[in-house]
Short mmCIF file of C-alpha atoms in Angstrom, two decimals:
data_model
loop_
_atom_site.label_atom_id
_atom_site.label_comp_id
_atom_site.label_asym_id
_atom_site.label_seq_id
_atom_site.Cartn_x
_atom_site.Cartn_y
_atom_site.Cartn_z
CA MET V 74 174.00 109.79 14.10
CA GLU V 75 177.03 107.03 16.07
CA PRO V 76 178.84 104.31 14.53
CA SER V 77 176.90 100.96 14.34
CA SER V 78 177.94 98.48 17.03
CA GLY V 79 176.60 96.03 15.07
CA PRO V 80 178.72 92.13 14.03
CA LYS V 81 182.27 92.44 13.71
CA VAL V 82 184.65 90.16 12.07
CA VAL V 83 183.92 86.93 10.97
CA SER V 84 187.13 85.68 9.47
CA ALA V 85 190.68 87.09 10.23
CA LEU V 86 191.57 85.91 6.70
CA ASN V 87 188.92 87.69 4.82
CA ARG V 88 190.20 90.60 7.08
CA THR V 89 193.36 90.97 5.86
CA ARG V 90 192.35 89.88 1.98
CA LEU V 91 189.84 92.76 2.38
CA TYR V 92 192.47 94.96 3.07
CA ARG V 93 194.32 94.39 0.43
CA GLU V 94 192.44 94.46 -1.97
CA PHE V 95 190.53 97.55 -0.77
CA LEU V 96 192.77 99.47 1.08
CA GLY V 97 195.86 98.23 0.67
CA LYS V 98 197.85 100.23 -1.87
CA GLU V 99 200.48 98.45 -3.76
CA HIS V 100 200.39 99.67 -6.61
CA GLU V 101 201.55 103.27 -4.73
CA SER V 102 204.55 100.91 -3.08
CA ALA V 103 207.52 101.26 -5.64
CA GLN V 104 206.96 104.75 -5.87
CA ILE V 105 206.94 104.76 -1.91
CA ALA V 106 209.84 103.59 -1.11
CA GLN V 107 211.61 105.87 -4.13
CA PHE V 108 209.88 108.49 -2.25
CA LEU V 109 211.74 107.12 0.98
CA ALA V 110 215.41 106.46 -0.78
CA ALA V 111 215.05 110.31 -1.85
CA LEU V 112 214.12 111.56 0.96
CA CYS V 113 216.94 110.05 2.89
CA GLU V 114 218.90 111.22 0.14
CA SER V 115 217.77 114.94 0.93
CA TYR V 116 218.55 114.62 4.30
CA GLY V 117 222.48 113.48 3.85
CA LEU V 118 221.51 110.22 4.40
CA SER V 119 222.59 107.40 1.18
CA ALA V 120 219.92 105.47 0.33
CA ASN V 121 222.83 102.99 -1.62
CA LEU V 122 223.62 102.31 2.25
CA PRO V 123 221.87 99.74 4.22
CA LEU V 124 220.07 102.15 6.51
CA ARG V 125 218.44 100.61 9.25
CA PHE V 126 214.37 101.00 8.51
CA LEU V 127 211.22 101.30 10.97
CA ASP V 128 207.63 100.55 8.73
CA ALA V 129 205.85 101.88 11.62
CA GLY V 130 202.29 100.21 11.47
CA CYS V 131 203.82 98.00 8.78
CA GLY V 132 199.82 96.60 7.94
CA VAL V 133 200.61 93.22 5.76
CA GLY V 134 203.75 93.75 4.76
CA ARG V 135 203.72 95.87 1.38
CA MET V 136 207.23 97.62 1.76
CA PHE V 137 208.94 95.07 3.15
CA HIS V 138 210.23 93.39 -0.50
CA HIS V 139 211.14 96.85 -1.61
CA MET V 140 213.10 98.27 1.41
CA ALA V 141 214.52 94.96 2.12
CA VAL V 142 215.28 93.01 -0.92
CA GLU V 143 215.44 96.00 -3.40
CA TYR V 144 217.45 98.75 -1.01
CA LYS V 145 218.68 96.14 1.36
CA TRP V 146 218.32 98.25 3.90
CA GLU V 147 218.16 96.73 7.28
CA THR V 148 213.89 96.48 8.39
CA THR V 149 211.49 96.52 10.91
CA GLY V 150 208.81 96.10 10.87
CA ILE V 151 205.65 97.06 14.05
CA GLU V 152 201.86 96.41 13.81
CA PRO V 153 200.06 96.58 16.85
CA ASP V 154 196.78 94.85 14.66
CA ARG V 155 197.17 90.78 15.80
CA ASP V 156 195.76 89.89 12.16
CA TYR V 157 197.78 92.59 9.69
CA PHE V 158 200.67 91.69 12.50
CA GLU V 159 200.47 87.85 11.72
CA GLU V 160 200.18 87.92 7.61
CA SER V 161 203.27 90.65 8.03
CA CYS V 162 204.91 87.82 9.59
CA LYS V 163 203.41 85.74 6.86
CA VAL V 164 204.71 88.20 4.35
CA ALA V 165 208.57 88.57 5.97
CA ASP V 166 209.04 84.54 6.05
CA GLU V 167 208.30 84.10 2.22
CA ILE V 168 210.74 87.02 1.37
CA ARG V 169 213.32 85.59 3.62
CA THR V 170 213.09 82.24 2.30
CA GLN V 171 213.53 83.53 -1.44
CA HIS V 172 215.80 86.01 -0.26
CA PRO V 173 218.15 84.81 2.30
CA GLU V 174 220.34 87.60 2.55
CA ALA V 175 217.33 90.08 2.95
CA GLN V 176 217.81 91.72 7.01
CA LEU V 177 214.02 91.49 8.11
CA ARG V 178 212.38 91.20 11.38
CA VAL V 179 208.89 92.33 12.90
CA MET V 180 207.26 92.31 15.72
CA HIS V 181 203.72 93.14 17.36
CA ALA V 182 203.90 96.37 18.83
CA GLY V 183 202.49 100.32 18.06
CA PHE V 184 204.24 103.59 19.44
CA SER V 185 203.73 102.70 23.02
CA GLY V 186 206.71 99.54 22.43
CA LEU V 187 209.71 101.73 20.14
CA ASN V 188 212.38 101.01 23.55
CA GLU V 189 215.42 100.19 21.36
CA ASN V 190 217.81 103.69 21.95
CA ASP V 191 219.48 105.10 18.22
CA ARG V 192 218.41 102.43 16.95
CA TYR V 193 216.87 103.62 13.12
CA ASP V 194 218.67 105.45 10.35
CA LEU V 195 214.76 106.05 8.80
CA ILE V 196 211.06 105.51 10.96
CA ALA V 197 207.95 105.61 8.53
CA ALA V 198 204.52 105.71 9.80
CA ILE V 199 202.89 104.73 6.14
CA ASN V 200 198.60 105.41 5.35
CA GLY V 201 198.19 107.36 8.94
CA PRO V 202 198.76 104.67 11.98
CA PHE V 203 199.83 108.07 13.65
CA TYR V 204 196.20 109.29 13.36
CA TYR V 205 194.98 106.44 15.43
CA LEU V 206 196.41 108.25 18.84
CA LEU V 207 193.60 110.09 19.23
CA ARG V 208 194.88 112.60 22.32
CA PRO V 209 197.89 115.28 22.29
CA HIS V 210 199.83 113.57 25.42
CA ASP V 211 199.27 110.48 22.93
CA ARG V 212 200.68 111.15 20.19
CA LEU V 213 203.29 113.39 22.11
CA GLN V 214 205.04 110.99 23.63
CA ALA V 215 204.64 108.33 20.65
CA LEU V 216 207.12 111.43 18.98
CA ARG V 217 209.31 111.48 22.15
CA SER V 218 209.51 107.32 21.62
CA ILE V 219 210.63 107.28 18.37
CA TYR V 220 213.00 110.51 18.45
CA SER V 221 214.65 108.16 20.89
CA SER V 222 214.85 105.27 18.66
CA LEU V 223 216.21 107.23 15.82
CA ALA V 224 220.02 107.62 15.71
CA PRO V 225 221.74 110.88 15.35
CA GLY V 226 220.84 112.39 12.10
CA GLY V 227 218.09 110.35 11.60
CA ILE V 228 214.83 110.84 10.18
CA VAL V 229 211.18 110.35 10.37
CA LEU V 230 208.45 110.72 8.05
CA LEU V 231 204.45 110.67 9.55
CA ASP V 232 202.45 110.55 6.11
CA MET V 233 198.78 111.38 7.76
CA ALA V 234 195.94 112.12 5.60
CA ASN V 235 194.72 116.04 5.81
CA PHE V 236 191.59 115.63 7.12
CA GLN V 237 190.71 120.01 7.32
CA TYR V 238 191.36 119.52 3.34
CA LEU V 239 189.47 116.58 3.04
CA LEU V 240 186.02 118.26 4.90
CA HIS V 241 186.53 121.48 2.87
CA GLN V 242 186.31 119.05 -0.07
CA LEU V 243 184.03 116.76 1.01
CA GLY V 244 180.71 118.63 1.12
CA PRO V 245 177.84 116.82 3.14
CA VAL V 246 178.59 113.53 4.72
CA GLY V 247 177.37 110.60 2.88
CA GLU V 248 176.75 106.83 2.72
CA ARG V 249 179.59 105.30 -0.41
CA SER V 250 179.90 101.87 -1.86
CA ALA V 251 182.30 100.66 -3.71
CA THR V 252 182.18 96.44 -5.32
CA LYS V 253 185.28 94.60 -6.31
CA THR V 254 184.97 90.96 -7.37
CA ILE V 255 186.98 89.30 -5.55
CA ASP V 256 187.83 85.16 -6.03
CA GLY V 257 184.78 85.16 -8.53
CA THR V 258 182.37 86.35 -6.19
CA PRO V 259 181.68 90.65 -5.90
CA VAL V 260 182.17 91.78 -2.40
CA ILE V 261 180.67 95.93 -1.47
CA ARG V 262 181.89 97.88 0.50
CA VAL V 263 180.12 100.36 2.15
CA MET V 264 181.62 103.43 3.95
CA ASN V 265 180.27 105.86 6.19
CA ILE V 266 182.66 108.67 8.03
CA PHE V 267 181.04 110.21 11.66
CA LEU V 268 182.72 113.35 13.00
CA ASP V 269 182.58 113.80 16.70
CA TRP V 270 182.95 117.52 17.23
CA HIS V 271 183.36 117.60 20.40
CA ARG V 272 186.27 115.21 20.45
CA SER V 273 187.84 116.45 17.11
CA VAL V 274 187.47 112.61 16.03
CA TRP V 275 186.80 111.26 12.19
CA THR V 276 185.50 108.09 12.78
CA HIS V 277 185.44 105.88 9.56
CA GLN V 278 183.13 102.45 9.04
CA ASP V 279 183.52 99.89 6.41
CA ASP V 280 180.60 97.04 6.15
CA PHE V 281 182.15 94.41 3.54
CA TYR V 282 179.19 92.51 1.89
CA ASP V 283 179.18 89.17 0.10
CA GLY V 284 176.95 89.84 -3.38
CA VAL V 285 174.35 92.01 -1.77
CA ILE V 286 173.94 94.14 1.14
CA SER V 287 172.29 92.36 3.57
CA PRO V 288 172.66 91.07 7.77
CA ASP V 289 173.14 87.65 6.00
CA THR V 290 175.87 88.48 4.03
CA LEU V 291 178.18 91.09 5.70
CA ILE V 292 181.00 89.61 5.57
CA CYS V 293 182.80 91.75 8.39
CA GLN V 294 182.92 95.40 10.52
CA GLU V 295 186.02 97.66 10.10
CA LYS V 296 185.86 100.54 12.22
CA HIS V 297 188.18 103.44 12.36
CA SER V 298 188.80 106.43 14.53
CA PHE V 299 191.46 108.91 13.55
CA CYS V 300 192.66 112.47 15.05
CA ILE V 301 191.19 115.55 13.56
CA THR V 302 194.64 118.04 13.70
CA SER V 303 196.16 120.00 11.58
CA PRO V 304 199.86 120.35 9.96
CA PRO V 305 200.66 123.02 12.68
CA ASP V 306 199.69 121.09 15.95
CA ILE V 307 201.84 118.30 14.41
CA ALA V 308 204.88 120.85 13.54
CA PHE V 309 204.57 121.64 17.48
CA LEU V 310 204.42 118.19 18.89
CA CYS V 311 207.65 117.31 16.64
CA GLU V 312 209.22 120.63 18.11
CA LEU V 313 209.20 119.48 21.84
CA ALA V 314 210.09 116.09 20.86
CA GLY V 315 213.05 117.33 19.31
CA PHE V 316 212.79 117.38 15.83
CA GLN V 317 214.16 119.75 13.66
CA ASP V 318 214.23 120.82 9.97
CA ILE V 319 210.26 119.73 9.86
CA LYS V 320 208.87 119.99 6.13
CA TYR V 321 205.47 119.17 4.12
CA PHE V 322 204.93 117.15 1.41
CA ASN V 323 201.53 116.58 -0.52
CA GLY V 324 201.76 113.70 -2.25
CA TRP V 325 204.68 110.71 -2.90
CA GLY V 326 205.75 112.64 -6.04
CA SER V 327 206.16 116.46 -4.71
CA VAL V 328 207.98 118.43 -3.21
CA PRO V 329 208.73 119.81 -0.15
CA ASP V 330 206.04 122.88 1.11
CA ALA V 331 203.41 122.05 -1.82
CA GLU V 332 200.03 123.46 -1.63
CA ALA V 333 197.28 121.22 0.93
CA SER V 334 195.96 118.64 -0.53
CA GLU V 335 194.56 115.66 0.59
CA THR V 336 197.49 114.01 1.77
CA LEU V 337 200.37 115.71 4.25
#
């Protein structure tokens, strides 16, 4: 079975709103910020200093307030998706208006756009943007760009789904759905997963419907393809890029080298 090639995005505004409502995980933001601060401390970087932080694949800017305002870090966001980039720019503008002292900028770029040597103390790719790099060569090139962009002693965090664990737990792959009320209107999210075993690619397709499931009520369709790789493979690429002292975590409240779960 192949992903549908049906209607795509109807409205950019709907895309960003749907992302926030269904996928944004705003409730995790404060815990993620605490994790990032603790991670820096564990590697000898004081979280109380104005660290230089890059939010790689920043989405709609959910981490900006925590890092630029609460922790007072010099914060940069990069986002390759045009709609999410524009939304994150709006979020950054609002923060700078309310907090003129905040050091915050956003760039329309992906990993290939990293070209600032020794620029950052911490680079974090939160919510899986690294998995969008489907070829091992692209993942290695991205890690080399990250390595060059980090100051000596800098840290990279790759937040990634553990697809092997998910496949083990998933059982038969079938259609699932969820409903949320947005501005008084029930919105139905229909989710499908497609696996390309030959290319080791996991494709997640979301169809969002206004009220009822019908071709006439489709708000937008999102398809995201991720590489299926393993922790040892990622660690190997990190070592090739020059990284040392590699640790695994299984959640934002976990300790290093915890047992397997849905995330790494």
